[in-house]
Structures are given as structure tokens and as C-alpha cells.
mmCIF file of C-alpha atoms in Angstrom:
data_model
loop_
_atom_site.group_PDB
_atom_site.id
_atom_site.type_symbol
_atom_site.label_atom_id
_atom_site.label_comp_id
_atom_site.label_asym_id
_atom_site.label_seq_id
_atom_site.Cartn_x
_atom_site.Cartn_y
_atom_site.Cartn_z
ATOM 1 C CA UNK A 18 77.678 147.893 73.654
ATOM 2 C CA UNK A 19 75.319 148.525 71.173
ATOM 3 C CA UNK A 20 73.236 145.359 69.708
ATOM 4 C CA UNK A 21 71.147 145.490 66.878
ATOM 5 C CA UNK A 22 68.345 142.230 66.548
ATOM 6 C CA UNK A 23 66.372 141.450 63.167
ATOM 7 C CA UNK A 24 64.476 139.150 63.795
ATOM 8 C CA UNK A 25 62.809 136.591 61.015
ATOM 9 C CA UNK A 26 59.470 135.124 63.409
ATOM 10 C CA UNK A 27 56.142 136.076 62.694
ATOM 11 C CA UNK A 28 55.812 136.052 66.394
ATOM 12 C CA UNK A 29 56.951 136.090 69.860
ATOM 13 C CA UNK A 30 57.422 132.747 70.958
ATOM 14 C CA UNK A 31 59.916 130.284 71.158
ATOM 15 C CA UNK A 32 62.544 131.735 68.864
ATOM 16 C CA UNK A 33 62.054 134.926 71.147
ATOM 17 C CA UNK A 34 61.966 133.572 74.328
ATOM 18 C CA UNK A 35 65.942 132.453 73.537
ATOM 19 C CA UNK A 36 66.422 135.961 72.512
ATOM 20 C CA UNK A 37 65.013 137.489 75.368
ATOM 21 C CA UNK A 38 67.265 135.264 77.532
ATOM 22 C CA UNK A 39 70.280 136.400 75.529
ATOM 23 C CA UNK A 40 69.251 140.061 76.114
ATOM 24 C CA UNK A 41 69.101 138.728 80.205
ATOM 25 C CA UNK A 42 72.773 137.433 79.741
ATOM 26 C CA UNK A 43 74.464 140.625 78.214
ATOM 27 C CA UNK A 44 73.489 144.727 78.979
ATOM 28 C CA UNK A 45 73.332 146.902 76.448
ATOM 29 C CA UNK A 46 71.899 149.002 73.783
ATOM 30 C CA UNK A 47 69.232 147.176 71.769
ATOM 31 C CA UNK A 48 67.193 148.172 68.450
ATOM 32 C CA UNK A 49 65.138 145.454 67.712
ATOM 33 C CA UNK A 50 64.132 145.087 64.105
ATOM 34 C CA UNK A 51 60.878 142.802 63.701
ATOM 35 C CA UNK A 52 60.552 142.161 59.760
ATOM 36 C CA UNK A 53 57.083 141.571 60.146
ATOM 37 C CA UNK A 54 56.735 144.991 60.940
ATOM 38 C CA UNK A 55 58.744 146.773 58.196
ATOM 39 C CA UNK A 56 56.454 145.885 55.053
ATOM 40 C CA UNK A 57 59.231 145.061 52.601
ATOM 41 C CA UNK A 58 58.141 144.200 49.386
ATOM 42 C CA UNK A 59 59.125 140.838 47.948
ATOM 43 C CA UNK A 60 63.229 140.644 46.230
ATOM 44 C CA UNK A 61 62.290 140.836 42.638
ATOM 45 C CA UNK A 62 65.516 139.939 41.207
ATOM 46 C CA UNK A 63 65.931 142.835 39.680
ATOM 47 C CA UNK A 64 69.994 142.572 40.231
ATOM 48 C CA UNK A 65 70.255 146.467 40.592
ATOM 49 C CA UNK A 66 71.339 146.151 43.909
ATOM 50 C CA UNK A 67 74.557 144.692 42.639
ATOM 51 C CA UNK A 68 74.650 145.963 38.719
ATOM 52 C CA UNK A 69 74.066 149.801 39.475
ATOM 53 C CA UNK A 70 74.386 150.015 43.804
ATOM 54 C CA UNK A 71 71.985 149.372 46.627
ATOM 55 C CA UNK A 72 70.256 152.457 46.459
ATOM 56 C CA UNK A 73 68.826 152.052 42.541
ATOM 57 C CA UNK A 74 67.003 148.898 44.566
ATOM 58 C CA UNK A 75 63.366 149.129 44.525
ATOM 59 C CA UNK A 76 62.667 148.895 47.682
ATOM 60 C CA UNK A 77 65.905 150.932 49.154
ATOM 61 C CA UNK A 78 63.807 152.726 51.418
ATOM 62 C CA UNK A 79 63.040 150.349 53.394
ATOM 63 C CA UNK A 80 66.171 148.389 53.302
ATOM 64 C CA UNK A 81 68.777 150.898 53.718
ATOM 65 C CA UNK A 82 67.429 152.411 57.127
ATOM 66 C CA UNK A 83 68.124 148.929 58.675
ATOM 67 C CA UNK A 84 71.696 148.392 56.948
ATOM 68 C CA UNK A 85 71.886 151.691 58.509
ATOM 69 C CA UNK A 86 71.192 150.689 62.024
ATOM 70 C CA UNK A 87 73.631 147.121 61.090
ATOM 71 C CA UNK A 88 76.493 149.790 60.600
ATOM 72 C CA UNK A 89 75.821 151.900 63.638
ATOM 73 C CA UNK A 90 75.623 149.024 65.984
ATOM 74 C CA UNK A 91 78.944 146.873 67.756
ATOM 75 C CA UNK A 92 76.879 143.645 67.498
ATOM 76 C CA UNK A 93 74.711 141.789 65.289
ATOM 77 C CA UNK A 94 71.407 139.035 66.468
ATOM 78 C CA UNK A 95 70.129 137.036 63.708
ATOM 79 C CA UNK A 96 66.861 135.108 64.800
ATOM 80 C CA UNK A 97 64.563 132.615 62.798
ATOM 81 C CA UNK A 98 62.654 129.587 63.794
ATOM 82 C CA UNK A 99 63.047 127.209 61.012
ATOM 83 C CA UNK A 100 60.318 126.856 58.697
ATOM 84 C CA UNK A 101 59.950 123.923 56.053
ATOM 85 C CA UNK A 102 64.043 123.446 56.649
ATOM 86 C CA UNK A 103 64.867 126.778 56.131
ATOM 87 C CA UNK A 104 64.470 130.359 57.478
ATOM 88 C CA UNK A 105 61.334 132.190 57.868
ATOM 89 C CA UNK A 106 60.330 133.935 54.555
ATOM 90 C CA UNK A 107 60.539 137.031 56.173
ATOM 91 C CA UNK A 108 64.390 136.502 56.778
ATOM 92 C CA UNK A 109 64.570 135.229 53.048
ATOM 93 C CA UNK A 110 63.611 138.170 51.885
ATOM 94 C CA UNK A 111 65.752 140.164 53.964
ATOM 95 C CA UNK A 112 69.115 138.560 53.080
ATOM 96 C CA UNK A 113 67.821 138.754 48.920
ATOM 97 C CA UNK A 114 67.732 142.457 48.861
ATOM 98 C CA UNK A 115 71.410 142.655 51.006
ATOM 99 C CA UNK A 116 73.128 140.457 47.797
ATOM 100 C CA UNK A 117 74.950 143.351 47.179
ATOM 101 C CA UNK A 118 76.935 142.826 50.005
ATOM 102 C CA UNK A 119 78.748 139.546 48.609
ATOM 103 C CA UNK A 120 79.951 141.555 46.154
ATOM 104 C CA UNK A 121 80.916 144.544 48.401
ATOM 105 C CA UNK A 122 81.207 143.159 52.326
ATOM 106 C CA UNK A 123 81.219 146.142 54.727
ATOM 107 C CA UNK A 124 81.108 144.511 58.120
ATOM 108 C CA UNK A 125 84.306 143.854 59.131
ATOM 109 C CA UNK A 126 84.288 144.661 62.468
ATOM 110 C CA UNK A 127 81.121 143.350 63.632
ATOM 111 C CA UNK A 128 80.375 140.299 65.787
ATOM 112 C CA UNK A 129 77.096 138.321 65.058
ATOM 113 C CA UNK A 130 74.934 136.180 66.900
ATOM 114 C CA UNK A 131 72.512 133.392 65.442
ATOM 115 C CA UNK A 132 69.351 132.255 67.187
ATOM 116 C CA UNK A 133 67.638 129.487 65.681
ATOM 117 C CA UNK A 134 65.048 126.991 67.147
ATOM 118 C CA UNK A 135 62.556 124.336 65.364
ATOM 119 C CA UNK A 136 59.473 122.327 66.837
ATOM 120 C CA UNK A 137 61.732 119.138 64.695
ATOM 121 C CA UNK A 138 64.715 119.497 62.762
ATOM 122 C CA UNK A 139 66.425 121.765 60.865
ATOM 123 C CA UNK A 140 68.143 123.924 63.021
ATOM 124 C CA UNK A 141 71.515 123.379 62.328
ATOM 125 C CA UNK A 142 71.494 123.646 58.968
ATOM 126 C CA UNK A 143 69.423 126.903 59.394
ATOM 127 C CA UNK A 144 71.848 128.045 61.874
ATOM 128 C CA UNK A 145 74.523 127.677 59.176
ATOM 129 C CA UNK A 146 73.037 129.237 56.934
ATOM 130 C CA UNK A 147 72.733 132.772 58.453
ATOM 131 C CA UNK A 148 76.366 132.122 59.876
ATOM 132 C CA UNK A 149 77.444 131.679 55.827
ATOM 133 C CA UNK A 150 75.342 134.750 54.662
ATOM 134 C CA UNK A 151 76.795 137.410 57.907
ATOM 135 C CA UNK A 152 80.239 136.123 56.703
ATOM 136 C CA UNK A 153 80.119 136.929 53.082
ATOM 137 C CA UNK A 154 78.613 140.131 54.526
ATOM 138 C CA UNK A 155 81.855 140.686 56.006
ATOM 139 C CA UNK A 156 80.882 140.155 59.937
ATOM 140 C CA UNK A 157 84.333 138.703 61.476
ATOM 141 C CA UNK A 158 83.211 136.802 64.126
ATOM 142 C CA UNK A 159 79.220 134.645 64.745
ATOM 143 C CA UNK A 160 78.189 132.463 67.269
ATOM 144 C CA UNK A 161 75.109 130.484 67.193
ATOM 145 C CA UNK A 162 72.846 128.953 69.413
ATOM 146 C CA UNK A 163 70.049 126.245 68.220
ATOM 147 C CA UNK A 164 67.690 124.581 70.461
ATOM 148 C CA UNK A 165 64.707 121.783 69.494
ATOM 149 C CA UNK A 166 62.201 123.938 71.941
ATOM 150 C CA UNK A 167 59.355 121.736 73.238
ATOM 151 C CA UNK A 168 57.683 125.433 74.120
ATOM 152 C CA UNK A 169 58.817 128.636 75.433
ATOM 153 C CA UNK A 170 61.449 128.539 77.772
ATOM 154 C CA UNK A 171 62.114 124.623 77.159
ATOM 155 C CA UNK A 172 65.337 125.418 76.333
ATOM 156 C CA UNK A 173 69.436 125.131 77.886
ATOM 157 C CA UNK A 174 69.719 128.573 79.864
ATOM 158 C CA UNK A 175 73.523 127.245 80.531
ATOM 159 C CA UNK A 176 73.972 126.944 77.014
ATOM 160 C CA UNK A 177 73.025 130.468 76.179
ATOM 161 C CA UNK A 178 74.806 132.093 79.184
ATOM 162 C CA UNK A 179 78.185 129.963 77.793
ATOM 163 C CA UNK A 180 77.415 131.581 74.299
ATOM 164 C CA UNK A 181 76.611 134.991 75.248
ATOM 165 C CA UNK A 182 79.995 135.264 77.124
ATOM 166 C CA UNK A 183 81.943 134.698 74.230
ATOM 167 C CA UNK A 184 79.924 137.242 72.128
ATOM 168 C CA UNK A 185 80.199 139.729 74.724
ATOM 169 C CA UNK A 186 84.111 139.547 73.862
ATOM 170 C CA UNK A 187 85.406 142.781 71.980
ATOM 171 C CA UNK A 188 88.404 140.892 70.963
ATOM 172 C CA UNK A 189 88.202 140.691 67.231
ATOM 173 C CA UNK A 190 89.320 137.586 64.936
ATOM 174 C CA UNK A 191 91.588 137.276 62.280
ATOM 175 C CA UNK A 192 89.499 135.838 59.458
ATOM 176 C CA UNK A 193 89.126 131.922 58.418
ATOM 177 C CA UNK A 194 91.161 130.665 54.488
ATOM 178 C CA UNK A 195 87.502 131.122 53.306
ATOM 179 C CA UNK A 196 87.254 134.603 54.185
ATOM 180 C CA UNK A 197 90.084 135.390 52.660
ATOM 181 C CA UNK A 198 89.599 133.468 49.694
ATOM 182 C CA UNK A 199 86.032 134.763 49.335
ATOM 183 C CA UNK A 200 87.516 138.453 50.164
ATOM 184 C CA UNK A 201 89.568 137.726 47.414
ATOM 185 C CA UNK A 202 87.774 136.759 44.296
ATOM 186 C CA UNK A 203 85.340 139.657 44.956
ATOM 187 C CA UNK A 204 88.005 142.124 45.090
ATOM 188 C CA UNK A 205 89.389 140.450 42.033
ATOM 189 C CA UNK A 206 85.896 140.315 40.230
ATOM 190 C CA UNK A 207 85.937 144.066 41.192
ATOM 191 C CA UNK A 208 88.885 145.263 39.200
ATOM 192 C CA UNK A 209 87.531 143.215 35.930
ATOM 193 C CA UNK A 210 84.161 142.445 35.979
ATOM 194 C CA UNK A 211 82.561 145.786 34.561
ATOM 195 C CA UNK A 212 80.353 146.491 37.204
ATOM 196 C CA UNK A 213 80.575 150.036 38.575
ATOM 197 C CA UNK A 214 79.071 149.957 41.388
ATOM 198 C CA UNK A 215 81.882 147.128 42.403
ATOM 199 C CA UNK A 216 84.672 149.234 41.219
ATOM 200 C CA UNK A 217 83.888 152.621 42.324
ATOM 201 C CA UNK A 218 83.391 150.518 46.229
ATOM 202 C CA UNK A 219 86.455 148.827 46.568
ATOM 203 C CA UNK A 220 88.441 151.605 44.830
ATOM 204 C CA UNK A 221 86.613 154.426 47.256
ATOM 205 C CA UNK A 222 86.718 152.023 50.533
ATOM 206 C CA UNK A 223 91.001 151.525 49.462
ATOM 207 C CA UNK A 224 90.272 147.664 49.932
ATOM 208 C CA UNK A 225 91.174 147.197 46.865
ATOM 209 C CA UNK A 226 94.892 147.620 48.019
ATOM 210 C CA UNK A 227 94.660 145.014 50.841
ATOM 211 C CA UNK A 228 94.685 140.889 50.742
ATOM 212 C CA UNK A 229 91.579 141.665 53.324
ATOM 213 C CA UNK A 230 90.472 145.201 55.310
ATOM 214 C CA UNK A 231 93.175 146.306 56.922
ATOM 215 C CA UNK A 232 90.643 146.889 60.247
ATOM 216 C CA UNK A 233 91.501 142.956 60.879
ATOM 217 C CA UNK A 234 95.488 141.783 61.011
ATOM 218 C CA UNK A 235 96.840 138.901 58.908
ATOM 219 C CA UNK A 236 99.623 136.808 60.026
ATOM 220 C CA UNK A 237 101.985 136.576 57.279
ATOM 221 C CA UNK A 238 100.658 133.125 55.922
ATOM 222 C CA UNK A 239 97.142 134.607 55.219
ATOM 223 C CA UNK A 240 98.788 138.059 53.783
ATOM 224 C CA UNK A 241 100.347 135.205 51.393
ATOM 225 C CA UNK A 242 97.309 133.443 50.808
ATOM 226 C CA UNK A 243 95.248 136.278 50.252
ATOM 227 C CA UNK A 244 98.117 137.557 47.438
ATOM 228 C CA UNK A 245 98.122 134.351 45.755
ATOM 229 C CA UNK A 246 94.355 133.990 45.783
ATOM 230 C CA UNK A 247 94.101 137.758 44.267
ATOM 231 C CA UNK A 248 96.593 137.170 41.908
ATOM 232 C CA UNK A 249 94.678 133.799 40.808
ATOM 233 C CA UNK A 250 91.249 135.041 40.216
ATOM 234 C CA UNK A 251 92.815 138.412 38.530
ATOM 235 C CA UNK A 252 94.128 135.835 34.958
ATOM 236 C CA UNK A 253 91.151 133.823 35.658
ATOM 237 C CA UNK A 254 88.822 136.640 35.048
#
């Protein structure tokens, strides 16, 4: 299993203490990625990323060698501590220059992990946060773990063994209504909103065909959904 770990601290303390027990709990392949380290120039909301593709993005050099490593990898660690209720900026700044990917979601077949912890409070919504922005990335499957850490290693060990033996699983999932739903308007958005880089992706990919990627099986109910949704959002744009 191969594990790829961005992770959003400044430093290597209580955030990666819980990481460093998750690497404990499951053997594998790791590349870490340590934001701090990679030098990438603030998001300037430039919307190239999305307008013209990911690679007219200012600062695609830098980016696209970890998306890189996100697609090479079977599993995904997300870690932040939370700072003033919300991620690190480092982590912020991270997920701005991957807003392509709501548009065109890749990561299917990916399972992610979330590692969050705060000196007070915040982590939950933090936790769900990153959870929201690997699932409009496409990742089918997170699990999260949040601890209020006192200091390093003041956290549930339990906990994180309990979690790390349900990411370890290979067994994919078949994707939530909101997947599907959010599958659905971009794929709808892609065959009428003008954007090229949109088009030319879902129509080279072929999921413009499917009510979600056909890596992932639908039961018959979200096939239906899916249809319905598409067919929606296709007179609404």
C-alpha cells in the first residue's frame, strides 16, 4: 500500500505525533509532503486553473508534482492542527490552487484519511472540512480522526488503531446522494458551460457518458438518481 501524507503544520508536534501513530498502525509506502517545505506561492485567484486547465496555473510547477504523487499513491493523509477555527494557511493554500478539481474530480478510487487536532476547539468542523474538499476531489471513501491534544502523545491510541483498520480496507464504496448529485451538476456544467478545459476532461476521461465513473458501481437507485440529476441541471443550465 502506498500512502501519500500532506501535511498543513508548520511543525512537528501534536498534529504529527497522531500521524506518526497512524504510520505505527498500518505498513506501507509513505511520501510525506510537508507544505512548509514546498514554497508555494500564495492562490491568486487567477481562475486559470479552472477557465484554461491546471497547468496555465501560475504556480503549476509546484503544484502539479504533488497532484502527481496524489495520483500515484492507493491512499490519501490529510493533516492540520486547527488554527483560528480553520486549517493551517499552508493547507488553505493548498486546496485554492486544486479548485480545478471540483470542476473535474479525478480521485475516484482513492481512500483518504483526516488528521486534525486543536489546543481548544475547532476540530470537528476542521475535520469536515478537508473530508468535504477530498470528496468534491473525487476521493470515495475518508475517515477522520480529531483529538483536543493536551501535548504530544496526549491523545486516544485505541481510537486511532480503530480508525486505521478501517482505512487499511481496500474495499471500495459506492458513493453517498451528494456525490452523485455533485458528480452530476459538474458533468452537466461541463457539456454547457463554455469552459474548455471542462469539456475537453470529461469528454477525454468518457465520464461524460456515466451517472458517476464507472471505476465505482451504482445500484440501480443511484444509476436513477444520477440520470435524473444530469438530466435536471442539463435545462437548468
Amino acid at each position: 500500500m502506498k500512502c501519500i501524507i500532506i501535511n498543513g503544520s508548520p511543525r512537528k508536534r501534536n498534529t504529527w505525533s497522531v500521524v506518526e501513530e497512524v504510520k505505527n498502525n498500518i505498513l506501507g509506502e509513505y511520501e510525506e509532503i510537508h507544505l512548509l517545505q514546498e514554497n508555494i506561492g500564495m492562490c491568486k485567484g487567477c481562475f486559470l486553473c479552472i477557465m484554461e486547465g491546471e497547468d496555465k496555473c501560475p504556480h503549476f510547477n509546484k503544484i502539479n508534482p504533488i497532484i502527481e504523487k496524489i495520483r500515484e499513491a492507493d491512499k490519501i493523509i490529510i493533516s492540520s492542527p486547527v488554527y483560528a477555527m480553520n486549517v493551517t494557511g499552508l493547507l488553505k493554500n493548498f486546496f485554492d490552487h486544486t479548485a480545478y478539481l471540483y470542476h473535474r474530480p479525478e480521485f475516484f478510487t482513492k481512500i483518504g484519511l483526516v488528521v486534525v487536532t486543536t489546543a481548544g476547539a475547532g476540530d470537528k468542523k476542521v475535520s469536515k472540512y478537508i473530508d468535504e474538499t477530498l470528496r468534491h476531489w473525487g476521493v470515495n471513501k475518508v475517515y477522520k480522526i480529531s483529538f483536543k491534544c493536551g501535548g504530544k502523545d496526549s491523545f486516544d491510541k485505541d481510537k486511532v488503531k480503530k480508525v486505521c483498520k478501517k482505512f487499511k480496507s481496500e474495499k471500495l464504496s459506492q458513493p453517498g446522494f451528494k456525490d452523485i448529485l455533485y458528480y452530476n451538476v459538474w458533468r452537466a456544467m461541463a457539456k454547457t458551460d463554455g469552459i474548455k478545459a471542462d469539456t475537453e476532461y470529461w469528454n477525454s476521461t468518457g465520464l461524460i457518458k456515466y451517472e458517476f465513473s464507472p471505476s465505482i458501481k451504482l445500484n440501480i437507485i443511484k444509476k436513477i438518481f444520477g440520470k435524473i440529476i444530469y438530466s435536471i441541471f442539463l435545462k437548468v443550465f
